[in-house]
Amino acid sequence: MFNSLFDHVDSIIVRDPAARNRLEVITCYPGLHAVWFHRVSHFLWGIGLKLIARLLSVFARFLTGIEIHPGAKIGRRVFLDHGLGIVIGETTEIGDDCTIYQGVTLGGTSLYKGVKRHPTLGKGVVVSAGAKVLGGFTVGDGARVGSNAVALKEIPAGATAVGIPARILHPDLPQSADSKTKEYFSAYGVTPNVDDPVSMALKGLIDATIEQEAKIAALEKMIAKLNNTPAVPGDATAASDTKRDLDAIKEWLKE
Ligand SMILES: CC(C)(COP(=O)(O)OP(=O)(O)OC[C@H]1O[C@@H](n2cnc3c(N)ncnc32)[C@H](O)[C@@H]1OP(=O)(O)O)[C@@H](O)C(=O)NCCC(=O)NCCS
């Protein structure tokens, strides 16, 4: 039990630059307390003590500002950062290592009882501040939902969704589902190294290479054309064609 507690606490320290030590996380993180309360209320819900489970979840909301329905399934090392205003509906499933920021709603759009109305988050999903994920669809492993986005349909693994309604930005961005390794966790859901001068210099080099390859291909085409020009001495048309092509090459090189 203590191993699992420290595992959770350590994963929070990895994901929150403001967290200084285990004692601080255990005492000052309502997102952690809300998950503890939920573990008990979910158990009570499972054994049929539904009203007591609901009462406990209401008490937890009073203390933490986070509302989690006792029926929701929450995986290991789930981090509700800041937590205030998070609402997690009855049929929600949250995979291991997910990070959910304040003001997030994992809600439903249908009023039918007994059906899956709320989303399923895969492993390592990041749901940014204020985002709403509404409906019984899946958000794939390592996906990220941007702040204030409203996601209404499935989000593929590793994708980033932003806006209202949410659209996909980077469908194939690699993102670790394992929050235990800091180097892979994208703090606050931001693309790693996007402003890194080395990454930007590399991008510049790649762009220049692509441009040069296009110019070389065009030159090769022109040279091949010149080679095919009949070398008839005194043929004025061929000579003028050759001169025109050479001029075109010079112009091209000047650009
Ligand atoms: C969604 C998010 C993860 C995207 O990060 P990213 O992959 O680095 O994306 P970028 O910053 O490169 O932005 C890419 C594009 O998406 C847009 N975008 C980014 N976040 C957006 C958002 N939340 N809503 C709408 N558009 C957004 C950018 O303007 C940019 O548009 P452009 O291509 O037209 O210029 C990030 O912006 C985000 O919302 N992080 C959440 C942080 C958070 O909740 N912090 C709480 C701390 S308490």
PDB file of N, CA and C in Angstrom, residues 126 142 144 158 160 170 172-176 181-200 202-203:
ATOM      1  N   VAL A 126      -2.986  13.759 -21.387  1.00  0.00           N
ATOM      2  CA  VAL A 126      -2.963  15.052 -20.683  1.00  0.00           C
ATOM      3  C   VAL A 126      -4.213  15.829 -21.105  1.00  0.00           C
ATOM      4  N   GLY A 142      -1.411   8.625 -24.554  1.00  0.00           N
ATOM      5  CA  GLY A 142      -0.469   9.710 -24.806  1.00  0.00           C
ATOM      6  C   GLY A 142      -1.050  10.899 -25.554  1.00  0.00           C
ATOM      7  N   ARG A 144      -3.115  14.501 -26.132  1.00  0.00           N
ATOM      8  CA  ARG A 144      -3.205  15.722 -25.314  1.00  0.00           C
ATOM      9  C   ARG A 144      -4.398  16.544 -25.785  1.00  0.00           C
ATOM     10  N   GLY A 158      -1.495   9.614 -29.109  1.00  0.00           N
ATOM     11  CA  GLY A 158      -0.382  10.512 -29.425  1.00  0.00           C
ATOM     12  C   GLY A 158      -0.782  11.833 -30.059  1.00  0.00           C
ATOM     13  N   THR A 160      -2.638  15.628 -30.587  1.00  0.00           N
ATOM     14  CA  THR A 160      -2.969  16.806 -29.783  1.00  0.00           C
ATOM     15  C   THR A 160      -4.234  17.417 -30.376  1.00  0.00           C
ATOM     16  N   HIS A 170      -1.160  17.363 -34.076  1.00  0.00           N
ATOM     17  CA  HIS A 170       0.001  16.526 -34.425  1.00  0.00           C
ATOM     18  C   HIS A 170      -0.399  15.067 -34.217  1.00  0.00           C
ATOM     19  N   ASP A 172       0.868  12.288 -34.962  1.00  0.00           N
ATOM     20  CA  ASP A 172       1.860  11.245 -34.691  1.00  0.00           C
ATOM     21  C   ASP A 172       2.979  11.694 -33.765  1.00  0.00           C
ATOM     22  N   LEU A 173       2.701  12.716 -32.942  1.00  0.00           N
ATOM     23  CA  LEU A 173       3.750  13.153 -32.026  1.00  0.00           C
ATOM     24  C   LEU A 173       3.983  12.100 -30.953  1.00  0.00           C
ATOM     25  N   PRO A 174       5.249  11.638 -30.773  1.00  0.00           N
ATOM     26  CA  PRO A 174       5.468  10.628 -29.747  1.00  0.00           C
ATOM     27  C   PRO A 174       5.311  11.218 -28.355  1.00  0.00           C
ATOM     28  N   GLN A 175       4.657  10.524 -27.474  1.00  0.00           N
ATOM     29  CA  GLN A 175       4.462  11.000 -26.094  1.00  0.00           C
ATOM     30  C   GLN A 175       4.439   9.784 -25.203  1.00  0.00           C
ATOM     31  N   SER A 176       5.294   9.799 -24.180  1.00  0.00           N
ATOM     32  CA  SER A 176       5.335   8.647 -23.309  1.00  0.00           C
ATOM     33  C   SER A 176       4.077   8.549 -22.478  1.00  0.00           C
ATOM     34  N   THR A 181       9.053   8.618 -15.960  1.00  0.00           N
ATOM     35  CA  THR A 181      10.279   9.084 -16.596  1.00  0.00           C
ATOM     36  C   THR A 181      10.097  10.527 -17.027  1.00  0.00           C
ATOM     37  N   LYS A 182      10.756  11.433 -16.297  1.00  0.00           N
ATOM     38  CA  LYS A 182      10.552  12.862 -16.502  1.00  0.00           C
ATOM     39  C   LYS A 182      10.923  13.296 -17.915  1.00  0.00           C
ATOM     40  N   GLU A 183      11.999  12.681 -18.466  1.00  0.00           N
ATOM     41  CA  GLU A 183      12.474  13.152 -19.764  1.00  0.00           C
ATOM     42  C   GLU A 183      11.406  12.990 -20.844  1.00  0.00           C
ATOM     43  N   TYR A 184      10.450  12.074 -20.652  1.00  0.00           N
ATOM     44  CA  TYR A 184       9.438  11.857 -21.672  1.00  0.00           C
ATOM     45  C   TYR A 184       8.161  12.617 -21.401  1.00  0.00           C
ATOM     46  N   PHE A 185       7.944  13.050 -20.139  1.00  0.00           N
ATOM     47  CA  PHE A 185       6.685  13.739 -19.849  1.00  0.00           C
ATOM     48  C   PHE A 185       6.762  15.165 -20.356  1.00  0.00           C
ATOM     49  N   SER A 186       5.798  15.534 -21.153  1.00  0.00           N
ATOM     50  CA  SER A 186       5.780  16.862 -21.725  1.00  0.00           C
ATOM     51  C   SER A 186       5.068  17.784 -20.741  1.00  0.00           C
ATOM     52  N   ALA A 187       5.865  18.522 -19.916  1.00  0.00           N
ATOM     53  CA  ALA A 187       5.285  19.331 -18.846  1.00  0.00           C
ATOM     54  C   ALA A 187       4.265  20.296 -19.403  1.00  0.00           C
ATOM     55  N   TYR A 188       3.105  20.352 -18.774  1.00  0.00           N
ATOM     56  CA  TYR A 188       2.005  21.221 -19.180  1.00  0.00           C
ATOM     57  C   TYR A 188       1.574  20.959 -20.618  1.00  0.00           C
ATOM     58  N   GLY A 189       1.889  19.788 -21.132  1.00  0.00           N
ATOM     59  CA  GLY A 189       1.420  19.414 -22.463  1.00  0.00           C
ATOM     60  C   GLY A 189       2.097  20.144 -23.596  1.00  0.00           C
ATOM     61  N   VAL A 190       3.211  20.817 -23.327  1.00  0.00           N
ATOM     62  CA  VAL A 190       3.855  21.603 -24.394  1.00  0.00           C
ATOM     63  C   VAL A 190       4.846  20.730 -25.144  1.00  0.00           C
ATOM     64  N   THR A 191       4.911  20.911 -26.483  1.00  0.00           N
ATOM     65  CA  THR A 191       5.822  20.131 -27.305  1.00  0.00           C
ATOM     66  C   THR A 191       7.256  20.335 -26.847  1.00  0.00           C
ATOM     67  N   PRO A 192       7.996  19.259 -26.540  1.00  0.00           N
ATOM     68  CA  PRO A 192       9.343  19.430 -26.063  1.00  0.00           C
ATOM     69  C   PRO A 192      10.248  20.056 -27.117  1.00  0.00           C
ATOM     70  N   ASN A 193      11.155  20.919 -26.706  1.00  0.00           N
ATOM     71  CA  ASN A 193      12.203  21.512 -27.544  1.00  0.00           C
ATOM     72  C   ASN A 193      11.700  22.349 -28.694  1.00  0.00           C
ATOM     73  N   VAL A 194      10.449  22.807 -28.635  1.00  0.00           N
ATOM     74  CA  VAL A 194       9.935  23.523 -29.796  1.00  0.00           C
ATOM     75  C   VAL A 194      10.676  24.840 -30.017  1.00  0.00           C
ATOM     76  N   ASP A 195      11.204  25.476 -28.924  1.00  0.00           N
ATOM     77  CA  ASP A 195      11.953  26.713 -29.078  1.00  0.00           C
ATOM     78  C   ASP A 195      13.444  26.498 -28.881  1.00  0.00           C
ATOM     79  N   ASP A 196      13.865  25.267 -28.799  1.00  0.00           N
ATOM     80  CA  ASP A 196      15.265  24.961 -28.594  1.00  0.00           C
ATOM     81  C   ASP A 196      16.067  25.445 -29.801  1.00  0.00           C
ATOM     82  N   PRO A 197      17.107  26.289 -29.599  1.00  0.00           N
ATOM     83  CA  PRO A 197      17.861  26.817 -30.735  1.00  0.00           C
ATOM     84  C   PRO A 197      18.471  25.718 -31.598  1.00  0.00           C
ATOM     85  N   VAL A 198      18.882  24.591 -30.964  1.00  0.00           N
ATOM     86  CA  VAL A 198      19.480  23.501 -31.763  1.00  0.00           C
ATOM     87  C   VAL A 198      18.417  22.903 -32.693  1.00  0.00           C
ATOM     88  N   SER A 199      17.191  22.679 -32.137  1.00  0.00           N
ATOM     89  CA  SER A 199      16.110  22.132 -32.972  1.00  0.00           C
ATOM     90  C   SER A 199      15.795  23.090 -34.116  1.00  0.00           C
ATOM     91  N   MET A 200      15.776  24.407 -33.780  1.00  0.00           N
ATOM     92  CA  MET A 200      15.428  25.378 -34.817  1.00  0.00           C
ATOM     93  C   MET A 200      16.511  25.446 -35.902  1.00  0.00           C
ATOM     94  N   LEU A 202      18.500  22.989 -36.762  1.00  0.00           N
ATOM     95  CA  LEU A 202      18.370  21.761 -37.557  1.00  0.00           C
ATOM     96  C   LEU A 202      17.244  21.891 -38.572  1.00  0.00           C
ATOM     97  N   LYS A 203      16.134  22.495 -38.115  1.00  0.00           N
ATOM     98  CA  LYS A 203      14.988  22.672 -39.016  1.00  0.00           C
ATOM     99  C   LYS A 203      15.397  23.556 -40.193  1.00  0.00           C
TER     100      LYS A 203
END
